[in-house]
Short mmCIF file of C-alpha atoms in Angstrom, two decimals:
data_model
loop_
_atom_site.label_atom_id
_atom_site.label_comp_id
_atom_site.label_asym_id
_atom_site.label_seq_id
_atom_site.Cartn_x
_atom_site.Cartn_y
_atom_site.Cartn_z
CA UNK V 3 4.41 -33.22 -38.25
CA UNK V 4 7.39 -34.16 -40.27
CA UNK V 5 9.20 -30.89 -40.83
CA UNK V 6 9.55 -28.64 -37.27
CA UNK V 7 11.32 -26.62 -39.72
CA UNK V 8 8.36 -25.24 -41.02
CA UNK V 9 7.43 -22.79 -38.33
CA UNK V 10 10.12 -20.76 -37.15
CA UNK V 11 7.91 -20.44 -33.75
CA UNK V 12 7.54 -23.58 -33.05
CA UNK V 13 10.96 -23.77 -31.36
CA UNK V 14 9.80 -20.18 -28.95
CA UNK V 15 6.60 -22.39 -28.11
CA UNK V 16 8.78 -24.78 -26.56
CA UNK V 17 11.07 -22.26 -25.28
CA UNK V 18 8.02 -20.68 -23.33
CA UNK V 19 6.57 -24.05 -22.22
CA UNK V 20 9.91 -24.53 -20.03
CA UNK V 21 10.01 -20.72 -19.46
CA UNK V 22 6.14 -21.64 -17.91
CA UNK V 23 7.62 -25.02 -16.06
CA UNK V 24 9.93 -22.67 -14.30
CA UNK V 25 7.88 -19.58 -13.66
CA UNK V 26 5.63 -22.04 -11.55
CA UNK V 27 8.29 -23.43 -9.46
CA UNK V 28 9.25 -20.25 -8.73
CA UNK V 29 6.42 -18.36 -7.74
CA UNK V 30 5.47 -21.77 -5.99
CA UNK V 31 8.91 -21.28 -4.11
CA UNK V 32 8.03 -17.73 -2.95
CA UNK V 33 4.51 -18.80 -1.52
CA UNK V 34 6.19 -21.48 0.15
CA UNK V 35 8.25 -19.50 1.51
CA UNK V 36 5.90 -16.46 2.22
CA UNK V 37 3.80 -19.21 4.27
CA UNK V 38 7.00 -19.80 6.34
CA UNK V 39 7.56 -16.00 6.88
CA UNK V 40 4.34 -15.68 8.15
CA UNK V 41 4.01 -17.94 10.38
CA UNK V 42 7.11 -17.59 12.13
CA UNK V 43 5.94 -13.68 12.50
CA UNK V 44 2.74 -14.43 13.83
CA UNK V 45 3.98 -17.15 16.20
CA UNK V 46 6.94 -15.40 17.57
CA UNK V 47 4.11 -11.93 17.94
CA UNK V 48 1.87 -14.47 19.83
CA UNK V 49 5.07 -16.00 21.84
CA UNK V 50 6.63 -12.06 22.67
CA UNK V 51 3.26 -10.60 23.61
CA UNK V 52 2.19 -13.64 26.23
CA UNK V 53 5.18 -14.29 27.27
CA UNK V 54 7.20 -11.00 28.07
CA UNK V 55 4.41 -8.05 27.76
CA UNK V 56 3.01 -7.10 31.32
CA UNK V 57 0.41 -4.26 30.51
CA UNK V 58 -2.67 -4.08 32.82
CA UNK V 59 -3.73 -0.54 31.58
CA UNK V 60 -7.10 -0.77 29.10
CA UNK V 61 -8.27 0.61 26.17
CA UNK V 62 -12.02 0.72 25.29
CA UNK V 63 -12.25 -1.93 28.04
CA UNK V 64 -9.92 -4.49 26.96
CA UNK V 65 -6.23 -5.49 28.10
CA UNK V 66 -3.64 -3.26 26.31
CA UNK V 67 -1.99 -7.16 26.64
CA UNK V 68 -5.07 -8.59 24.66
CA UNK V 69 -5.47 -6.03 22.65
CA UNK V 70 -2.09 -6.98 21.67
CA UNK V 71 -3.29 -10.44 20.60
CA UNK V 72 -6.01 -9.25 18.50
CA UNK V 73 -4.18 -7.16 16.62
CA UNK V 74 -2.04 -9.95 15.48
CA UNK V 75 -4.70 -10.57 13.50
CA UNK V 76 -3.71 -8.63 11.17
CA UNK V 77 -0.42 -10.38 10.62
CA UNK V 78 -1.97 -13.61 8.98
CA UNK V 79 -3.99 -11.05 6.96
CA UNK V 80 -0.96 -9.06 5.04
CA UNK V 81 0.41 -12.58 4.25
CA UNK V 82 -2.90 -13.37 2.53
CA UNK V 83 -2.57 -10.51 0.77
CA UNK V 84 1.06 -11.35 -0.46
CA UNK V 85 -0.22 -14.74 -1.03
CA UNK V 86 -3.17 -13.47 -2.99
CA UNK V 87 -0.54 -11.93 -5.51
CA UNK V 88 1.86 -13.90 -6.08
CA UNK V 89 -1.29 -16.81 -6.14
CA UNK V 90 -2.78 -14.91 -9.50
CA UNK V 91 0.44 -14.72 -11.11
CA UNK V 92 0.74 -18.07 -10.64
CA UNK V 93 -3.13 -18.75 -11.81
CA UNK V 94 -2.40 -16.85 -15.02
CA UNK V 95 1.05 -18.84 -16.20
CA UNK V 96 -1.36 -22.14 -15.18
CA UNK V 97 -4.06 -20.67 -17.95
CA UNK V 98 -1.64 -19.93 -20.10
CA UNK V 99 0.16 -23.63 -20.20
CA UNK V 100 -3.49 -24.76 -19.68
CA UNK V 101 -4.17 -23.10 -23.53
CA UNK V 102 -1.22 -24.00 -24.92
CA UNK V 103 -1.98 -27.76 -24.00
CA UNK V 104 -5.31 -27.43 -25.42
CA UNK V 105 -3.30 -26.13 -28.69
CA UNK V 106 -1.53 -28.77 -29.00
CA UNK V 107 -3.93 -31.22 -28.97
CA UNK V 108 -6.06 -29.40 -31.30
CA UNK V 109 -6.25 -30.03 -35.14
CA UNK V 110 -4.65 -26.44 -35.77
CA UNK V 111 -1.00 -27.86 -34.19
CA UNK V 112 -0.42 -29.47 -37.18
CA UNK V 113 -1.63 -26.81 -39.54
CA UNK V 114 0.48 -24.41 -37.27
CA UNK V 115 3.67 -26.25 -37.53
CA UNK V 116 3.28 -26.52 -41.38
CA UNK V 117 3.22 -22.84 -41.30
CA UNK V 118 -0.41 -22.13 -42.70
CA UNK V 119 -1.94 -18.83 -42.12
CA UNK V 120 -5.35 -19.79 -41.00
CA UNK V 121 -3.76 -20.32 -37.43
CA UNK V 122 -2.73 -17.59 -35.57
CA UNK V 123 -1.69 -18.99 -31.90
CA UNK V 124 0.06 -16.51 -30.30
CA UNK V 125 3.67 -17.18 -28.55
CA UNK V 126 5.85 -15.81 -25.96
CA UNK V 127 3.13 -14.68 -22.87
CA UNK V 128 4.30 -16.55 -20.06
CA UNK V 129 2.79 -14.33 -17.26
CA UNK V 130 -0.61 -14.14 -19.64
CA UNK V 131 -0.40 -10.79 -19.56
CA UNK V 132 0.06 -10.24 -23.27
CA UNK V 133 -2.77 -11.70 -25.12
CA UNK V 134 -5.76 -11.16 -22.63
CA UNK V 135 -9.44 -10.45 -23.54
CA UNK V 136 -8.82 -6.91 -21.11
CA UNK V 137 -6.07 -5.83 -23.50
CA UNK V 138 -6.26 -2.57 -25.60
CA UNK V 139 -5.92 -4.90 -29.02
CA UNK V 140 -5.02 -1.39 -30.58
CA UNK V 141 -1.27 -2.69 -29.98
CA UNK V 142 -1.50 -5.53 -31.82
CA UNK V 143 -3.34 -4.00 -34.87
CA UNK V 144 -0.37 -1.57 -34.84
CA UNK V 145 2.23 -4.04 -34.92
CA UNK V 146 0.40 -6.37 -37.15
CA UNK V 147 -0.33 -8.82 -34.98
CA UNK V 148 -3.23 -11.62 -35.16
CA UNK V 149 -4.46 -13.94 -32.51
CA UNK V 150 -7.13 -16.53 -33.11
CA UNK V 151 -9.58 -15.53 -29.90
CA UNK V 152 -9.42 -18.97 -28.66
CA UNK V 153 -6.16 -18.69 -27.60
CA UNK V 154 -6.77 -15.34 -25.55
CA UNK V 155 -6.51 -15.01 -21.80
CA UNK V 156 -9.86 -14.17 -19.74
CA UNK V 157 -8.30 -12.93 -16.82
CA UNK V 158 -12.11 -12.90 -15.02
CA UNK V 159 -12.05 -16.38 -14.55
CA UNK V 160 -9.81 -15.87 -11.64
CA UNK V 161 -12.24 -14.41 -9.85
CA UNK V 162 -10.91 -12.69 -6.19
CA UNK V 163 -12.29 -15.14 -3.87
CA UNK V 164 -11.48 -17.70 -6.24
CA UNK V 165 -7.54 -16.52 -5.83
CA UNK V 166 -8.42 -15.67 -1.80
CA UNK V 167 -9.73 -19.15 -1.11
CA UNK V 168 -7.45 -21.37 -3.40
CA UNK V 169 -6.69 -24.64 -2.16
CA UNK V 170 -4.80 -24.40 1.20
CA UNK V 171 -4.65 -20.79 1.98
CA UNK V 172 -7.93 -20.37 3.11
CA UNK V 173 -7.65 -23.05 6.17
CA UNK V 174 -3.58 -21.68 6.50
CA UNK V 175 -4.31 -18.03 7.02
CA UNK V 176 -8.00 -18.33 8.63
CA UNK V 177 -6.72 -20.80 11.17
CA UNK V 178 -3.88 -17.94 11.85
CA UNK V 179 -6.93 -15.35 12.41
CA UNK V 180 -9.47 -17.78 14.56
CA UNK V 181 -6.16 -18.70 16.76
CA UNK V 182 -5.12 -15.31 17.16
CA UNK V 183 -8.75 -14.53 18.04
CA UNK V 184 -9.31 -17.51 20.76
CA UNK V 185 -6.32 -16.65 22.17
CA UNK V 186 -7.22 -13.32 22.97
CA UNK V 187 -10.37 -14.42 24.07
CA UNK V 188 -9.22 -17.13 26.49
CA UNK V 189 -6.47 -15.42 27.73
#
């Protein structure tokens, strides 16, 4: 590794690895804050509806008043939803730093910063939405473009439940449902 020179990419690798560094805090910003959002919908729903809604009329044999409460439901739901998107993105720029680690700690990163041909890492896909295994590759043939199919993205690794149930979401937004559900119940 003793001229950086070498490889006029190498500089865009690192570019992209703090470009990665600050997509994450970002998108972990907005589910942080979509988390907030949510919860301060569904709890102030819960609060307004047992608090200041009087209905004794009923519809297919429930409380207008509890049907109320279950349908708040479906407030903890659309927030998983959100949550499930922004979650992939933020799954995908995690694969992506996760390959470029792997490249550089692979015999190739030295080859590749000498600027030999036999390496063909491909740079600048922060989102991993660039060099994917589900990409028509006829773009890349047309613009000349060759990438070693180690370094590709399989975006079917993130799997939707595997997104849906990722660490803390799926006690966050299923305790939201069960609550909303006993509450109705026990009310």
């Amino acid at each position: 590794m003793s001229d950086l020179s070498a490889n006029p990419r190498y500089p865009i690798l690192l570019k992209e690895i703090d470009l990665i560094h600050s997509t994450i805090k970002n998108l972990d910003d907005i589910i942080y804050k979509t988390k907030n959002f949510g919860i301060l919908i569904w709890g102030g729903s819960l609060y307004l509806i047992a608090q200041h809604v009087d209905l004794e009329d009923k519809i297919w044999g429930i409380d207008k008043e509890n049907l109320l409460i279950y349908l708040t439901v479906l407030i903890p739901i659309i927030f998983w939803a959100i949550h499930y998107r922004w979650q992939k993105h933020l799954m995908t720029c995690s694969m992506r730093e996760r390959i470029i680690s792997w490249f550089i700690n692979s015999q190739g990163f030295p080859l590749w910063l000498r600027g030999e041909e036999d390496v063909n890492f491909p740079v600048y896909d922060i989102p991993g939405w660039l060099y994917t295994k589900q990409v028509d590759r006829s773009q890349w043939e047309r613009l000349g473009v060759e990438v070693d199919e180690a370094y590709v993205l399989d975006h079917k690794e993130l799997g939707f439940w595997k997104i849906l149930l990722y660490k803390d979401a799926k006690w966050y937004y299923s305790l939201m449902i069960v609550i909303s559900l006993l509450f109705g119940i026990l009310r």
